[in-house]
Amino acid sequence: MGDSNLKSAIDEKNILMWFRSDLRLSDNRALQGALKQLDLLNKEKAGTSSLFALFIVSTGEWQEHDASKFKVDFILRNVEKVAEKLKTFGVPLVIKTASNKKSVPNAVMEVCKLYHINEVYCNIEYEVNESKRDEKVKVLLMQNKILLKSYHDQCAVPPKEILKLNSDKPFKVYTPFKKAWMDVVYQNPRHLTLSNSLPSPSFRQPTLPSRYPCAFTSSIPKSADGFALSEEIQRTALELYPAGEVKARERMDAFIAEKLGNYKEDRDFVCKPGTSVISPYLTCGVISSRQCIDMAQKVNNGKLETGDPGAVKWILEIVWREFFRYILVAFPRVSKSLPFIPEASMIKWDEKDGHFDAWKAGLTGYPLVDAGMRELVSTGWISNRIRMTAASFLTKDLLINWQKGEAHFMRHLIDGDLASNNGGWQWAASTGTDPKPYLRIFNPLLQSEKFDPNGEYIRKWVPELRSVKSNKAIHDPFNRLQRDQFNQLGYPVPLVDHHKTKAKAEKVYGAAIHLGGEVSKQSHHKHKGQHEKKRQV
């Protein structure tokens, strides 16, 4: 680069869009902001500003968060789709690597220096570690006179807007949160308005490759260290979860056309393909919650809470997703693997040797639980009904700490997401939000009989039981088959008797809540006494 070109490059004010868990171009709040600012700069500087994009491959962060091989593979395939689309507009996607979250600020700074970046745009990630990481990035950029502009994009309604509605006292239960969420949306429809974040058809940066040729040389790795899929699993991933915004929209279109009408009834039946399986795309930001709500609203005459029961139920599931993100922001302790309900830390877990391994392997002797755990490992996904049943069985029947189950799910789920996974596990373990006046314990046999009545799901994922002809025996082969018939199956004897473990769980949980309540009272009286002494002084 000659002296004159070097001077013009130094005078440039370029924009950087930092992609993270928002791997799409459409309806992307930060990208919309970046394009608007770029347009303003080019009007001021006669077209001398350019847009760059960044994605950081941070294997250390993925390992810290127990990201699954399925998820990392899906992320990288979607990054490739983003890069392809950006390239059509002349925008390079720069790939940087960072060994851990501490390395991320310097990685961002290196890109800013190399391409004369003046402003960095990104969407907010709400987890505690990510918030701290981004604050360090912001400080480092500010020290170098570079602005970091962040946007609320993961949730249709920013969590703190809901917080303000309750006098800054966080909601702890879904139903009042849902009401507040709806109130905000009705009063401010802009929250559900899709962002015009795609570059215009005429948008081009024709001179950028010649000015910054190295920006277009980044290659996206096919896999990351420690996250490579086997060939067989890779084929499964490609078939079940094709990458890209187009595929996400196609999946949503098909779901709405074929399943939405019966979604409320069919979503729990594990033998039916009644769910959308859009969660992997939501988790990685390949599609936004606003887009999902918008598509459901359009077939429901613009309504959110009334109209078609399937559409309403689908929309409310998105609101549940937003609720768990709200909890993450309002109660940061859940990001630190702590129970939402403080008293739950008193639970005396009673894990027996081999039980956790048997649960992970799908060898508990409870067919529905075992089918789900095997599907999880094979495909990286299971329905919400199976997640709840398996989680309840681990925590209530086996009395194993929910934190171990939460981590196992994260290590295998393609849609592994801290807010939703933690929220779901704590809900099932009765340590989280929406506590009932009684202990929530799923009966795995009744769940099996109700939601897989003919045993289709069980026979698919538990081959040892395919020879069982009776649709009644398939749910409880140990107790409903002759002993010699059962012994020929090669299927394990149930680890526990549900009725006995239910009674035990009720005692264990009851003792924890009582003990926790007593500790809380003592603490309250102690602080009250201290306060009175200070007041007397």
Coordinates of C-alpha atoms in Angstrom, one line a residue:
M1 CA 0.0 0.0 0.0
G2 CA 1.5 3.4 -1.1
D3 CA 1.8 6.4 1.2
S4 CA -1.3 8.1 -0.2
N5 CA -3.4 4.9 0.1
L6 CA -2.0 4.5 3.7
K7 CA -3.1 8.0 4.6
S8 CA -6.6 7.5 3.2
A9 CA -6.9 4.2 5.1
I10 CA -5.9 5.8 8.3
D11 CA -8.5 8.5 7.8
E12 CA -11.2 5.9 7.3
K13 CA -13.9 5.3 9.8
N14 CA -15.0 1.8 9.3
I15 CA -17.7 -0.2 11.0
L16 CA -17.4 -3.7 12.5
M17 CA -20.4 -6.1 13.0
W18 CA -19.4 -8.7 15.6
F19 CA -21.6 -11.8 15.2
R20 CA -22.0 -14.1 18.2
S21 CA -25.3 -15.9 18.9
D22 CA -27.1 -14.0 16.2
L23 CA -26.0 -15.9 13.0
R24 CA -28.4 -14.2 10.5
L25 CA -28.6 -11.1 8.4
S26 CA -32.4 -10.5 8.6
D27 CA -34.0 -9.0 11.6
N28 CA -30.7 -8.3 13.3
R29 CA -30.9 -5.2 15.6
A30 CA -27.1 -4.7 15.7
L31 CA -26.6 -5.1 12.0
Q32 CA -29.4 -2.7 11.4
G33 CA -27.7 -0.2 13.6
A34 CA -24.3 -0.8 11.9
L35 CA -25.8 -0.2 8.4
K36 CA -27.6 3.0 9.5
Q37 CA -24.3 4.4 10.9
L38 CA -22.4 3.3 7.8
D39 CA -24.8 5.2 5.7
L40 CA -24.4 8.3 7.8
L41 CA -20.6 8.1 7.7
N42 CA -20.6 7.7 4.0
K43 CA -22.8 10.7 3.5
E44 CA -20.3 12.7 5.6
K45 CA -17.1 11.2 4.2
A46 CA -18.2 10.8 0.5
G47 CA -18.3 7.0 0.6
T48 CA -15.0 6.2 2.3
S49 CA -16.3 4.0 5.2
S50 CA -16.8 0.3 4.9
L51 CA -18.5 -2.5 6.8
F52 CA -16.5 -5.5 8.1
A53 CA -17.8 -8.5 10.0
L54 CA -16.2 -10.6 12.7
F55 CA -16.8 -14.0 14.3
I56 CA -14.5 -15.4 17.0
V57 CA -13.9 -19.1 17.3
S58 CA -13.4 -19.4 21.1
T59 CA -13.1 -23.1 22.0
G60 CA -12.2 -22.3 25.6
E61 CA -15.6 -20.6 26.1
W62 CA -17.4 -23.5 24.4
Q63 CA -15.6 -25.9 26.7
E64 CA -16.4 -23.8 29.8
H65 CA -20.1 -23.8 28.9
D66 CA -20.3 -27.5 28.2
A67 CA -21.2 -26.8 24.5
S68 CA -22.0 -30.0 22.6
K69 CA -20.3 -31.2 19.5
F70 CA -23.6 -31.0 17.8
K71 CA -24.0 -27.3 18.7
V72 CA -20.4 -26.3 17.7
D73 CA -20.8 -28.1 14.4
F74 CA -24.1 -26.3 13.8
I75 CA -22.5 -22.9 14.8
L76 CA -19.7 -23.3 12.3
R77 CA -21.9 -24.4 9.5
N78 CA -24.1 -21.3 10.1
V79 CA -21.1 -19.0 10.3
E80 CA -20.2 -20.3 6.8
K81 CA -23.7 -19.4 5.5
V82 CA -23.4 -15.9 7.0
A83 CA -20.0 -15.5 5.3
E84 CA -21.4 -16.5 2.0
K85 CA -24.3 -14.1 2.2
L86 CA -22.1 -11.2 3.3
K87 CA -19.7 -11.9 0.5
T88 CA -22.4 -11.1 -2.0
F89 CA -22.5 -7.6 -0.7
G90 CA -18.7 -7.3 -0.6
V91 CA -18.6 -7.6 3.1
P92 CA -15.8 -9.8 4.5
L93 CA -16.4 -12.0 7.5
V94 CA -13.1 -12.1 9.5
I95 CA -12.5 -15.2 11.5
K96 CA -10.4 -14.9 14.7
T97 CA -9.5 -17.5 17.3
A98 CA -9.4 -17.0 21.0
S99 CA -8.3 -19.7 23.4
N100 CA -10.7 -18.5 26.1
K101 CA -12.8 -15.5 27.1
K102 CA -9.8 -13.6 28.4
S103 CA -8.3 -13.6 24.9
V104 CA -11.5 -12.2 23.3
P105 CA -10.9 -8.4 24.0
N106 CA -7.5 -8.5 22.3
A107 CA -8.8 -10.5 19.4
V108 CA -11.5 -7.8 18.8
M109 CA -8.9 -5.1 19.2
E110 CA -6.5 -6.7 16.7
V111 CA -9.2 -6.6 14.0
C112 CA -10.1 -3.0 14.8
K113 CA -6.5 -1.9 14.4
L114 CA -6.0 -3.9 11.2
Y115 CA -9.1 -2.6 9.5
H116 CA -9.3 0.9 11.0
I117 CA -12.5 0.3 12.8
N118 CA -14.1 3.3 14.5
E119 CA -17.3 1.6 15.9
V120 CA -18.1 -2.0 16.8
Y121 CA -21.7 -3.3 16.8
C122 CA -23.0 -6.4 18.6
N123 CA -26.1 -7.9 20.2
I124 CA -26.2 -8.4 23.9
E125 CA -25.6 -11.8 25.5
Y126 CA -27.1 -11.9 28.9
E127 CA -25.1 -14.6 30.7
V128 CA -22.8 -13.4 33.6
N129 CA -19.5 -14.5 31.9
E130 CA -20.5 -13.0 28.6
S131 CA -21.5 -9.7 30.2
K132 CA -18.1 -9.5 32.0
R133 CA -16.3 -10.4 28.8
D134 CA -18.2 -7.7 26.8
E135 CA -17.5 -5.1 29.5
K136 CA -13.7 -5.8 29.2
V137 CA -14.0 -5.5 25.4
K138 CA -15.8 -2.1 25.9
V139 CA -13.1 -0.8 28.2
L140 CA -10.3 -1.8 25.9
L141 CA -12.0 -0.3 22.9
M142 CA -12.7 3.0 24.7
Q143 CA -9.0 3.2 25.7
N144 CA -8.4 3.2 21.9
K145 CA -11.2 5.7 21.1
I146 CA -13.4 3.0 19.6
L147 CA -17.1 2.8 20.4
L148 CA -18.9 -0.5 21.3
K149 CA -22.6 -0.3 20.6
S150 CA -24.8 -3.2 21.8
Y151 CA -28.4 -3.9 21.2
H152 CA -31.2 -6.0 22.8
D153 CA -31.9 -8.7 20.2
Q154 CA -32.2 -12.1 21.8
C155 CA -35.6 -11.2 23.4
A156 CA -38.5 -9.4 21.8
V157 CA -38.9 -7.4 25.0
P158 CA -35.6 -6.5 26.8
P159 CA -35.6 -8.1 30.2
K160 CA -35.1 -4.8 32.1
E161 CA -38.3 -3.3 30.6
I162 CA -40.3 -6.1 32.3
L163 CA -38.4 -5.5 35.5
K164 CA -39.5 -1.9 35.6
L165 CA -43.1 -2.9 35.5
N166 CA -43.0 -4.5 38.9
S167 CA -41.3 -1.7 40.8
D168 CA -37.9 -3.3 40.1
K169 CA -39.0 -6.4 42.0
P170 CA -38.4 -9.3 39.7
F171 CA -41.2 -11.6 38.7
K172 CA -40.6 -15.2 40.0
V173 CA -43.5 -16.9 38.4
Y174 CA -44.3 -17.2 34.7
T175 CA -48.0 -16.2 34.6
P176 CA -47.5 -12.6 35.9
F177 CA -44.4 -12.3 33.8
K178 CA -46.4 -13.3 30.7
K179 CA -49.1 -10.7 31.5
A180 CA -46.4 -8.0 31.9
W181 CA -44.8 -9.1 28.6
M182 CA -48.1 -8.9 26.8
D183 CA -48.8 -5.5 28.3
V184 CA -45.4 -4.2 27.1
V185 CA -46.0 -5.5 23.6
Y186 CA -49.5 -4.1 23.3
Q187 CA -48.3 -0.7 24.5
N188 CA -45.2 -0.8 22.3
P189 CA -45.8 -2.9 19.2
R190 CA -42.3 -1.9 18.0
H191 CA -40.9 -4.7 20.1
L192 CA -42.3 -7.2 17.6
T193 CA -41.4 -5.1 14.5
L194 CA -38.8 -6.9 12.4
S195 CA -35.6 -5.0 11.8
N196 CA -34.7 -3.9 8.3
S197 CA -31.2 -5.2 8.7
L198 CA -30.5 -6.7 5.2
P199 CA -28.2 -4.5 3.1
S200 CA -30.1 -3.0 0.2
P201 CA -29.8 -4.8 -3.2
S202 CA -27.6 -2.0 -4.4
F203 CA -25.2 -2.2 -1.4
R204 CA -21.7 -3.0 -2.6
Q205 CA -18.1 -2.5 -1.5
P206 CA -16.3 -3.1 -4.7
T207 CA -12.9 -1.5 -3.8
L208 CA -12.6 -3.3 -0.4
P209 CA -10.9 -6.5 -1.7
S210 CA -8.1 -4.5 -3.3
R211 CA -7.7 -2.2 -0.3
Y212 CA -7.9 -5.0 2.3
P213 CA -7.2 -8.3 0.5
C214 CA -6.4 -10.1 3.8
A215 CA -9.9 -9.5 5.0
F216 CA -11.2 -12.0 2.5
T217 CA -8.8 -14.7 3.2
S218 CA -10.3 -16.0 6.5
S219 CA -11.3 -19.6 6.4
I220 CA -14.0 -21.1 8.6
P221 CA -12.9 -24.3 10.2
K222 CA -15.0 -27.4 9.5
S223 CA -14.6 -28.4 13.2
A224 CA -13.0 -27.1 16.4
D225 CA -10.5 -28.8 18.6
G226 CA -12.3 -31.2 20.9
F227 CA -15.6 -30.8 19.1
A228 CA -15.2 -33.0 16.0
L229 CA -18.2 -35.2 15.1
S230 CA -17.8 -38.8 13.9
E231 CA -18.7 -39.3 10.3
E232 CA -22.0 -41.1 11.2
I233 CA -23.1 -38.3 13.6
Q234 CA -22.0 -35.7 11.1
R235 CA -24.3 -37.2 8.5
T236 CA -27.1 -37.1 11.0
A237 CA -26.5 -33.5 11.9
L238 CA -26.5 -32.5 8.2
E239 CA -29.7 -34.3 7.6
L240 CA -31.6 -33.2 10.7
Y241 CA -30.3 -29.6 11.0
P242 CA -29.4 -28.0 7.7
A243 CA -27.7 -24.6 8.2
G244 CA -28.7 -21.2 7.2
E245 CA -31.6 -18.6 7.4
V246 CA -33.3 -20.1 4.4
K247 CA -33.5 -23.5 6.0
A248 CA -34.8 -22.0 9.2
R249 CA -37.6 -20.2 7.4
E250 CA -38.4 -23.3 5.4
R251 CA -38.7 -25.3 8.7
M252 CA -40.9 -22.7 10.2
D253 CA -43.1 -22.5 7.1
A254 CA -43.5 -26.3 7.1
F255 CA -44.3 -26.3 10.8
I256 CA -47.0 -23.6 10.4
A257 CA -48.5 -25.3 7.3
E258 CA -48.5 -28.8 8.6
K259 CA -48.4 -28.8 12.4
L260 CA -49.4 -25.5 14.0
G261 CA -53.1 -26.3 14.0
N262 CA -52.6 -29.3 16.2
Y263 CA -49.6 -28.1 18.1
K264 CA -51.3 -27.7 21.4
E265 CA -52.5 -31.3 21.4
D266 CA -49.6 -33.0 19.6
R267 CA -46.6 -31.3 21.1
D268 CA -46.5 -33.7 24.1
F269 CA -47.0 -36.9 22.1
V270 CA -43.5 -38.2 21.6
C271 CA -44.7 -40.7 19.0
K272 CA -45.8 -37.8 16.8
P273 CA -43.6 -35.2 15.0
G274 CA -45.7 -32.5 16.5
T275 CA -43.0 -30.0 17.5
S276 CA -41.2 -27.4 15.3
V277 CA -37.6 -28.4 16.2
I278 CA -36.8 -24.8 15.6
S279 CA -34.9 -24.4 18.9
P280 CA -31.4 -25.1 17.4
Y281 CA -32.0 -22.1 15.1
L282 CA -33.3 -19.9 17.9
T283 CA -30.3 -20.8 20.1
C284 CA -27.8 -19.8 17.5
G285 CA -29.8 -16.8 16.3
V286 CA -30.3 -18.2 12.8
I287 CA -33.9 -17.1 13.3
S288 CA -35.2 -14.6 15.8
S289 CA -38.0 -14.9 18.4
R290 CA -39.6 -11.9 16.6
Q291 CA -39.6 -13.7 13.3
C292 CA -41.2 -16.8 14.9
I293 CA -43.9 -14.8 16.6
D294 CA -44.5 -12.8 13.4
M295 CA -45.0 -15.9 11.4
A296 CA -47.5 -17.4 13.9
Q297 CA -49.4 -14.1 14.2
K298 CA -49.9 -13.8 10.5
V299 CA -51.8 -17.1 10.4
N300 CA -53.7 -16.1 13.6
N301 CA -55.1 -12.8 12.3
G302 CA -52.5 -10.8 14.1
K303 CA -53.5 -12.1 17.5
L304 CA -51.2 -13.2 20.4
E305 CA -53.4 -14.6 23.1
T306 CA -56.6 -15.5 21.3
G307 CA -57.6 -17.3 18.1
D308 CA -56.1 -20.6 17.0
P309 CA -55.1 -22.6 20.0
G310 CA -52.0 -24.0 18.3
A311 CA -50.7 -20.6 17.3
V312 CA -51.4 -19.2 20.8
K313 CA -49.6 -22.1 22.4
W314 CA -46.6 -21.7 20.1
I315 CA -46.4 -18.0 20.8
L316 CA -46.5 -18.6 24.6
E317 CA -43.7 -21.1 24.3
I318 CA -41.6 -18.2 22.9
V319 CA -42.7 -16.1 25.9
W320 CA -41.5 -19.0 28.2
R321 CA -38.1 -18.7 26.4
E322 CA -38.0 -15.0 27.2
F323 CA -39.0 -15.6 30.8
F324 CA -36.0 -17.8 31.3
R325 CA -33.8 -15.1 29.9
Y326 CA -35.4 -12.6 32.1
I327 CA -34.7 -14.8 35.1
L328 CA -31.0 -15.0 34.0
V329 CA -30.8 -11.2 34.1
A330 CA -32.9 -10.6 37.3
F331 CA -31.2 -13.4 39.3
P332 CA -27.6 -13.8 38.1
R333 CA -27.0 -16.7 40.6
V334 CA -28.6 -19.1 38.1
S335 CA -25.7 -18.4 35.7
K336 CA -23.4 -19.6 38.5
S337 CA -25.0 -23.1 38.8
L338 CA -26.9 -22.1 42.0
P339 CA -30.5 -23.0 42.7
F340 CA -33.1 -20.3 42.1
I341 CA -34.8 -21.2 45.4
P342 CA -32.1 -20.7 48.1
E343 CA -33.7 -23.4 50.3
A344 CA -33.0 -25.9 47.6
S345 CA -29.3 -25.8 48.5
M346 CA -30.3 -27.8 51.6
I347 CA -31.5 -30.8 49.6
K348 CA -29.7 -34.0 50.6
W349 CA -29.1 -35.8 47.3
D350 CA -28.6 -39.5 47.6
E351 CA -26.9 -40.7 44.5
K352 CA -26.3 -44.5 44.3
D353 CA -23.3 -46.0 42.5
G354 CA -23.9 -46.5 38.8
H355 CA -27.2 -44.7 38.7
F356 CA -26.1 -41.6 36.9
D357 CA -24.2 -43.6 34.3
A358 CA -27.2 -45.8 33.8
W359 CA -29.4 -42.7 33.3
K360 CA -27.0 -41.2 30.8
A361 CA -26.8 -44.4 28.8
G362 CA -30.5 -45.0 28.8
L363 CA -30.4 -48.1 31.0
T364 CA -32.7 -47.2 33.9
G365 CA -35.3 -49.9 33.2
Y366 CA -37.9 -47.2 32.5
P367 CA -38.5 -47.4 28.7
L368 CA -39.6 -43.8 28.0
V369 CA -36.7 -42.3 30.0
D370 CA -34.2 -44.7 28.3
A371 CA -35.6 -43.9 24.8
G372 CA -35.2 -40.2 25.4
M373 CA -31.6 -40.5 26.7
R374 CA -30.6 -42.6 23.7
E375 CA -32.2 -40.2 21.3
L376 CA -30.4 -37.3 22.9
V377 CA -27.0 -38.9 22.4
S378 CA -27.8 -40.0 18.8
T379 CA -29.4 -36.8 17.5
G380 CA -28.6 -33.9 19.9
W381 CA -32.3 -33.2 20.5
I382 CA -35.3 -34.4 22.5
S383 CA -38.8 -33.0 22.9
N384 CA -39.7 -30.9 25.9
R385 CA -41.9 -33.7 27.2
I386 CA -39.0 -36.1 27.3
R387 CA -36.7 -33.4 28.8
M388 CA -39.1 -32.9 31.7
T389 CA -39.7 -36.7 32.3
A390 CA -36.0 -37.5 32.2
A391 CA -35.1 -34.6 34.5
S392 CA -37.8 -35.4 37.0
F393 CA -36.6 -39.1 37.0
L394 CA -33.0 -38.1 37.7
T395 CA -33.8 -35.6 40.5
K396 CA -36.9 -37.2 42.2
D397 CA -36.5 -41.0 41.5
L398 CA -32.8 -41.2 41.6
L399 CA -32.2 -38.2 43.9
I400 CA -29.3 -37.0 41.9
N401 CA -28.3 -33.4 41.8
W402 CA -30.0 -31.5 38.9
Q403 CA -26.7 -29.8 38.2
K404 CA -25.2 -33.0 36.9
G405 CA -28.2 -33.6 34.6
E406 CA -28.1 -30.0 33.4
A407 CA -24.4 -30.4 32.4
H408 CA -25.1 -33.7 30.6
F409 CA -27.8 -32.1 28.5
M410 CA -25.6 -29.2 27.6
R411 CA -22.9 -31.6 26.4
H412 CA -25.3 -33.2 24.0
L413 CA -28.0 -30.8 23.0
I414 CA -27.7 -29.0 19.7
D415 CA -30.0 -26.3 21.2
G416 CA -28.0 -26.2 24.4
D417 CA -28.8 -22.8 25.9
L418 CA -27.9 -21.7 29.5
A419 CA -31.2 -19.8 30.2
S420 CA -33.6 -22.4 28.8
N421 CA -31.7 -25.5 29.9
N422 CA -31.1 -24.2 33.4
G423 CA -34.7 -22.9 33.6
G424 CA -36.1 -26.2 32.5
W425 CA -33.9 -28.3 34.8
Q426 CA -34.6 -26.2 37.8
W427 CA -38.3 -26.2 37.0
A428 CA -38.3 -30.1 36.8
A429 CA -36.1 -30.4 39.9
S430 CA -38.5 -28.1 41.9
T431 CA -35.5 -25.8 42.7
G432 CA -36.5 -23.1 40.2
T433 CA -39.3 -20.8 39.1
D434 CA -43.0 -21.6 39.3
P435 CA -42.9 -23.7 42.4
K436 CA -46.1 -25.6 43.1
P437 CA -47.8 -25.9 46.5
Y438 CA -46.9 -29.6 46.2
L439 CA -43.8 -31.3 44.9
R440 CA -43.8 -31.8 41.2
I441 CA -42.9 -35.5 40.5
F442 CA -43.6 -37.1 37.1
N443 CA -44.6 -40.7 37.1
P444 CA -42.4 -42.2 34.3
L445 CA -44.9 -45.0 33.7
L446 CA -47.9 -42.8 33.4
Q447 CA -46.0 -40.4 31.1
S448 CA -45.1 -43.3 28.9
E449 CA -48.6 -44.6 28.7
K450 CA -50.1 -41.2 28.0
F451 CA -47.7 -39.7 25.5
D452 CA -46.4 -42.9 23.7
P453 CA -49.6 -45.1 24.0
N454 CA -48.6 -47.6 21.4
G455 CA -44.9 -47.6 22.3
E456 CA -43.8 -46.3 18.8
Y457 CA -41.2 -44.0 20.3
I458 CA -39.9 -46.6 22.7
R459 CA -39.5 -49.3 20.0
K460 CA -37.6 -46.8 17.8
W461 CA -35.0 -45.9 20.4
V462 CA -34.9 -49.1 22.5
P463 CA -34.3 -51.9 20.1
E464 CA -34.2 -54.5 23.0
L465 CA -38.0 -53.9 23.3
R466 CA -39.0 -54.1 19.6
S467 CA -40.0 -57.7 20.0
V468 CA -42.5 -56.8 22.7
K469 CA -45.9 -57.1 21.0
S470 CA -48.1 -55.9 23.8
N471 CA -48.6 -52.1 23.9
K472 CA -49.2 -52.4 27.6
A473 CA -46.1 -54.4 28.4
I474 CA -43.9 -52.1 26.4
H475 CA -44.2 -49.4 29.1
D476 CA -43.3 -51.7 32.0
P477 CA -41.8 -54.9 30.7
F478 CA -40.3 -56.0 34.0
N479 CA -43.7 -56.1 35.7
R480 CA -46.0 -56.9 32.8
L481 CA -44.1 -59.8 31.1
Q482 CA -43.5 -63.3 32.3
R483 CA -40.0 -63.4 34.0
D484 CA -38.6 -65.7 31.3
Q485 CA -39.9 -63.4 28.6
F486 CA -38.3 -60.4 30.2
N487 CA -35.0 -62.1 30.8
Q488 CA -34.8 -62.9 27.0
L489 CA -35.0 -59.2 26.1
G490 CA -31.6 -58.2 27.4
Y491 CA -33.1 -55.1 28.9
P492 CA -32.2 -53.9 32.5
V493 CA -34.3 -54.3 35.6
P494 CA -35.7 -51.0 36.8
L495 CA -33.1 -49.2 39.0
V496 CA -35.8 -48.1 41.5
D497 CA -39.4 -48.5 42.4
H498 CA -41.1 -45.2 41.5
H499 CA -43.7 -45.3 44.4
K500 CA -41.0 -45.9 47.0
T501 CA -38.7 -43.2 45.6
K502 CA -41.5 -40.7 45.3
A503 CA -42.2 -41.1 49.0
K504 CA -38.5 -40.7 49.7
A505 CA -38.2 -37.6 47.5
E506 CA -41.1 -36.0 49.3
K507 CA -39.4 -36.4 52.6
V508 CA -36.0 -35.2 51.4
Y509 CA -37.4 -32.1 49.7
G510 CA -39.7 -31.5 52.6
A511 CA -36.8 -31.6 55.0
A512 CA -34.7 -29.2 52.8
I513 CA -37.5 -26.6 52.5
H514 CA -38.2 -26.8 56.2
L515 CA -34.5 -26.5 57.1
G516 CA -34.0 -23.8 54.6
G517 CA -36.9 -21.9 56.0
E518 CA -35.6 -22.1 59.5
V519 CA -32.1 -20.9 58.4
S520 CA -33.8 -18.0 56.6
K521 CA -35.8 -17.1 59.7
Q522 CA -32.7 -17.2 61.9
S523 CA -30.8 -15.0 59.4
H524 CA -33.7 -12.6 59.3
H525 CA -33.9 -12.3 63.1
K526 CA -30.1 -12.0 63.4
H527 CA -30.0 -9.1 60.9
K528 CA -33.1 -7.5 62.5
G529 CA -31.4 -7.6 65.9
Q530 CA -28.2 -6.1 64.5
H531 CA -30.2 -3.3 62.8
E532 CA -32.1 -2.5 66.1
K533 CA -28.8 -2.3 68.0
K534 CA -27.4 0.1 65.4
R535 CA -30.6 2.2 65.7
Q536 CA -30.4 2.3 69.5
V537 CA -26.8 3.5 69.3

